[in-house]
Amino acid sequence: IILDVSGILATAPSAAVKNISAQKQQPENAANDKADPIQEMISRYGKVDQQFNPNATVPLTDKSVPRFLTVRSTPVYESSLQPEVHRLFCLYQSKTHGDFNPFADLDDSSSFRDEVHEYNYYKQKNLPGFLDIDVAYRHLDENRRDRIKTSYVIFYKFLCETPVPTAA
């Protein structure tokens, strides 16, 4: 049995078992049967992105297509306008600190602080880089948008109002 740890970590448990079984039956083709962790991540991101962004395009699934990653520095007021950055912040906060995630926590029993009035206050101030949640998520119901607004204020304060020391 060939155990591909990176493939198991990047796939769902049922896919990992299937992957191990295939490698067990055909060890000479084990390198070709490995789950592609990058493709798994792209696929998962695509599914989530389509849920909250109906106009999202499905990423390529062809393993033979080269993948490129471009990293660039982005001003905070530009990042704060990108809904996917806010969703990533919410995911990180929920996984790391157990905070409420308005994109994943659907039940009303979770610890949720309704602070929509604070969102409206910030929006009226016409701050640079403040995302209009009603426009970005117009396809979601009002209750969900209110929850997103509350988390967005926390995100905006963290990203745009937290002072970062600069090199002298």
PDB file of C-alpha atoms in Angstrom, residues 5-127:
ATOM      1  CA  VAL A   5      -0.230  11.852   2.923  1.00  0.00           C
ATOM      2  CA  SER A   6      -0.462  15.083   0.941  1.00  0.00           C
ATOM      3  CA  GLY A   7      -3.312  13.652  -1.141  1.00  0.00           C
ATOM      4  CA  ILE A   8      -5.199  12.520   1.928  1.00  0.00           C
ATOM      5  CA  LEU A   9      -4.913  15.877   3.631  1.00  0.00           C
ATOM      6  CA  ALA A  10      -6.196  17.657   0.558  1.00  0.00           C
ATOM      7  CA  THR A  11      -9.164  15.381  -0.167  1.00  0.00           C
ATOM      8  CA  ALA A  12     -12.366  14.395   1.528  1.00  0.00           C
ATOM      9  CA  PRO A  13     -12.156  11.177   3.602  1.00  0.00           C
ATOM     10  CA  SER A  14     -14.182   9.127   1.106  1.00  0.00           C
ATOM     11  CA  ALA A  15     -11.965  10.315  -1.752  1.00  0.00           C
ATOM     12  CA  ALA A  16      -8.875   9.468   0.272  1.00  0.00           C
ATOM     13  CA  VAL A  17     -10.073   5.903   0.833  1.00  0.00           C
ATOM     14  CA  LYS A  18     -10.885   5.577  -2.860  1.00  0.00           C
ATOM     15  CA  ASN A  19      -7.433   6.973  -3.704  1.00  0.00           C
ATOM     16  CA  ILE A  20      -5.702   4.458  -1.418  1.00  0.00           C
ATOM     17  CA  SER A  21      -7.769   1.574  -2.826  1.00  0.00           C
ATOM     18  CA  ALA A  22      -6.853   2.482  -6.398  1.00  0.00           C
ATOM     19  CA  GLN A  23      -3.173   2.675  -5.493  1.00  0.00           C
ATOM     20  CA  LYS A  24      -3.396  -0.687  -3.708  1.00  0.00           C
ATOM     21  CA  GLN A  25      -4.811  -2.398  -6.804  1.00  0.00           C
ATOM     22  CA  GLN A  26      -2.451  -0.824  -9.349  1.00  0.00           C
ATOM     23  CA  PRO A  27       0.831   0.169  -7.691  1.00  0.00           C
ATOM     24  CA  GLU A  28       2.606   0.740 -11.024  1.00  0.00           C
ATOM     25  CA  ASN A  29       0.149   3.538 -11.863  1.00  0.00           C
ATOM     26  CA  ALA A  30       0.129   5.016  -8.365  1.00  0.00           C
ATOM     27  CA  ALA A  31       1.828   8.231  -9.474  1.00  0.00           C
ATOM     28  CA  ASN A  32      -0.868   8.827 -12.098  1.00  0.00           C
ATOM     29  CA  ASP A  33      -3.783   8.039  -9.739  1.00  0.00           C
ATOM     30  CA  LYS A  34      -2.843  10.499  -6.993  1.00  0.00           C
ATOM     31  CA  ALA A  35      -5.387  13.093  -6.010  1.00  0.00           C
ATOM     32  CA  ASP A  36      -4.289  16.548  -7.056  1.00  0.00           C
ATOM     33  CA  PRO A  37      -4.359  18.689  -3.883  1.00  0.00           C
ATOM     34  CA  ILE A  38      -4.285  21.927  -5.878  1.00  0.00           C
ATOM     35  CA  GLN A  39      -7.199  20.804  -8.032  1.00  0.00           C
ATOM     36  CA  GLU A  40      -9.134  19.790  -4.909  1.00  0.00           C
ATOM     37  CA  MET A  41      -8.614  23.281  -3.457  1.00  0.00           C
ATOM     38  CA  ILE A  42      -9.594  24.979  -6.727  1.00  0.00           C
ATOM     39  CA  SER A  43     -12.717  22.826  -6.990  1.00  0.00           C
ATOM     40  CA  ARG A  44     -13.799  23.538  -3.411  1.00  0.00           C
ATOM     41  CA  TYR A  45     -13.178  27.263  -3.830  1.00  0.00           C
ATOM     42  CA  GLY A  46     -15.153  27.269  -7.077  1.00  0.00           C
ATOM     43  CA  LYS A  47     -18.176  25.633  -5.447  1.00  0.00           C
ATOM     44  CA  VAL A  48     -18.201  28.077  -2.535  1.00  0.00           C
ATOM     45  CA  ASP A  49     -17.573  31.058  -4.794  1.00  0.00           C
ATOM     46  CA  GLN A  50     -20.526  30.130  -7.016  1.00  0.00           C
ATOM     47  CA  GLN A  51     -22.792  29.951  -3.967  1.00  0.00           C
ATOM     48  CA  PHE A  52     -22.089  33.547  -2.975  1.00  0.00           C
ATOM     49  CA  ASN A  53     -21.172  34.909  -6.397  1.00  0.00           C
ATOM     50  CA  PRO A  54     -23.589  33.539  -9.030  1.00  0.00           C
ATOM     51  CA  ASN A  55     -21.551  35.061 -11.877  1.00  0.00           C
ATOM     52  CA  ALA A  56     -18.379  33.185 -10.907  1.00  0.00           C
ATOM     53  CA  THR A  57     -16.762  31.034 -13.559  1.00  0.00           C
ATOM     54  CA  VAL A  58     -15.849  27.427 -12.915  1.00  0.00           C
ATOM     55  CA  PRO A  59     -12.063  26.979 -12.798  1.00  0.00           C
ATOM     56  CA  LEU A  60     -10.277  24.731 -15.257  1.00  0.00           C
ATOM     57  CA  THR A  61      -9.989  21.089 -14.202  1.00  0.00           C
ATOM     58  CA  ASP A  62      -7.453  19.944 -16.793  1.00  0.00           C
ATOM     59  CA  LYS A  63      -4.319  18.748 -14.958  1.00  0.00           C
ATOM     60  CA  SER A  64      -2.190  19.293 -18.063  1.00  0.00           C
ATOM     61  CA  VAL A  65      -2.852  23.047 -18.045  1.00  0.00           C
ATOM     62  CA  PRO A  66      -0.020  24.865 -16.251  1.00  0.00           C
ATOM     63  CA  ARG A  67      -1.100  26.777 -13.166  1.00  0.00           C
ATOM     64  CA  PHE A  68       0.293  30.140 -12.211  1.00  0.00           C
ATOM     65  CA  LEU A  69       0.064  32.086  -9.026  1.00  0.00           C
ATOM     66  CA  THR A  70       0.527  35.830  -9.142  1.00  0.00           C
ATOM     67  CA  VAL A  71       1.115  37.625  -5.882  1.00  0.00           C
ATOM     68  CA  ARG A  72       0.933  41.387  -5.647  1.00  0.00           C
ATOM     69  CA  SER A  73       0.559  43.866  -2.854  1.00  0.00           C
ATOM     70  CA  THR A  74      -2.905  45.388  -2.699  1.00  0.00           C
ATOM     71  CA  PRO A  75      -3.940  48.534  -0.804  1.00  0.00           C
ATOM     72  CA  VAL A  76      -6.284  47.811   2.119  1.00  0.00           C
ATOM     73  CA  TYR A  77      -9.100  49.898   0.649  1.00  0.00           C
ATOM     74  CA  GLU A  78      -8.968  47.796  -2.503  1.00  0.00           C
ATOM     75  CA  SER A  79      -8.927  44.510  -0.559  1.00  0.00           C
ATOM     76  CA  SER A  80     -11.845  45.620   1.595  1.00  0.00           C
ATOM     77  CA  LEU A  81     -14.001  45.929  -1.536  1.00  0.00           C
ATOM     78  CA  GLN A  82     -13.412  42.305  -2.549  1.00  0.00           C
ATOM     79  CA  PRO A  83     -16.119  40.004  -1.142  1.00  0.00           C
ATOM     80  CA  GLU A  84     -13.839  36.957  -1.439  1.00  0.00           C
ATOM     81  CA  VAL A  85     -11.310  38.596   0.914  1.00  0.00           C
ATOM     82  CA  HIS A  86     -14.068  39.122   3.470  1.00  0.00           C
ATOM     83  CA  ARG A  87     -15.194  35.482   3.066  1.00  0.00           C
ATOM     84  CA  LEU A  88     -11.613  34.292   3.613  1.00  0.00           C
ATOM     85  CA  PHE A  89     -11.356  36.449   6.749  1.00  0.00           C
ATOM     86  CA  CYS A  90     -14.608  34.949   8.088  1.00  0.00           C
ATOM     87  CA  LEU A  91     -13.418  31.420   7.376  1.00  0.00           C
ATOM     88  CA  TYR A  92     -10.102  32.053   9.129  1.00  0.00           C
ATOM     89  CA  GLN A  93     -11.787  33.660  12.152  1.00  0.00           C
ATOM     90  CA  SER A  94     -14.288  30.810  12.505  1.00  0.00           C
ATOM     91  CA  LYS A  95     -11.688  28.043  12.145  1.00  0.00           C
ATOM     92  CA  THR A  96      -9.030  29.699  14.308  1.00  0.00           C
ATOM     93  CA  HIS A  97     -11.055  31.550  16.945  1.00  0.00           C
ATOM     94  CA  GLY A  98     -14.499  29.939  16.720  1.00  0.00           C
ATOM     95  CA  ASP A  99     -16.095  33.204  15.602  1.00  0.00           C
ATOM     96  CA  PHE A 100     -19.451  33.299  13.839  1.00  0.00           C
ATOM     97  CA  ASN A 101     -19.177  32.792  10.067  1.00  0.00           C
ATOM     98  CA  PRO A 102     -22.150  34.350   8.226  1.00  0.00           C
ATOM     99  CA  PHE A 103     -21.302  32.361   5.102  1.00  0.00           C
ATOM    100  CA  ALA A 104     -21.349  28.960   6.827  1.00  0.00           C
ATOM    101  CA  ASP A 105     -23.413  29.255  10.032  1.00  0.00           C
ATOM    102  CA  LEU A 106     -26.998  29.018   8.861  1.00  0.00           C
ATOM    103  CA  ASP A 107     -28.801  28.275  12.099  1.00  0.00           C
ATOM    104  CA  ASP A 108     -30.157  30.959  14.397  1.00  0.00           C
ATOM    105  CA  SER A 109     -28.832  29.246  17.520  1.00  0.00           C
ATOM    106  CA  SER A 110     -25.204  30.205  16.920  1.00  0.00           C
ATOM    107  CA  SER A 111     -23.615  33.089  18.775  1.00  0.00           C
ATOM    108  CA  PHE A 112     -24.401  36.028  16.523  1.00  0.00           C
ATOM    109  CA  ARG A 113     -24.281  39.667  17.498  1.00  0.00           C
ATOM    110  CA  ASP A 114     -26.670  41.714  15.382  1.00  0.00           C
ATOM    111  CA  GLU A 115     -24.881  45.012  14.798  1.00  0.00           C
ATOM    112  CA  VAL A 116     -26.495  46.117  11.536  1.00  0.00           C
ATOM    113  CA  HIS A 117     -26.905  49.636  12.939  1.00  0.00           C
ATOM    114  CA  GLU A 118     -23.096  49.881  13.185  1.00  0.00           C
ATOM    115  CA  TYR A 119     -22.781  48.818   9.525  1.00  0.00           C
ATOM    116  CA  ASN A 120     -25.296  51.522   8.531  1.00  0.00           C
ATOM    117  CA  TYR A 121     -23.357  54.101  10.570  1.00  0.00           C
ATOM    118  CA  TYR A 122     -20.123  53.212   8.762  1.00  0.00           C
ATOM    119  CA  LYS A 123     -21.859  53.231   5.382  1.00  0.00           C
ATOM    120  CA  GLN A 124     -23.253  56.737   6.004  1.00  0.00           C
ATOM    121  CA  LYS A 125     -19.756  57.992   6.758  1.00  0.00           C
ATOM    122  CA  ASN A 126     -18.873  57.164   3.121  1.00  0.00           C
ATOM    123  CA  LEU A 127     -15.527  55.650   4.111  1.00  0.00           C
TER     124      LEU A 127
END
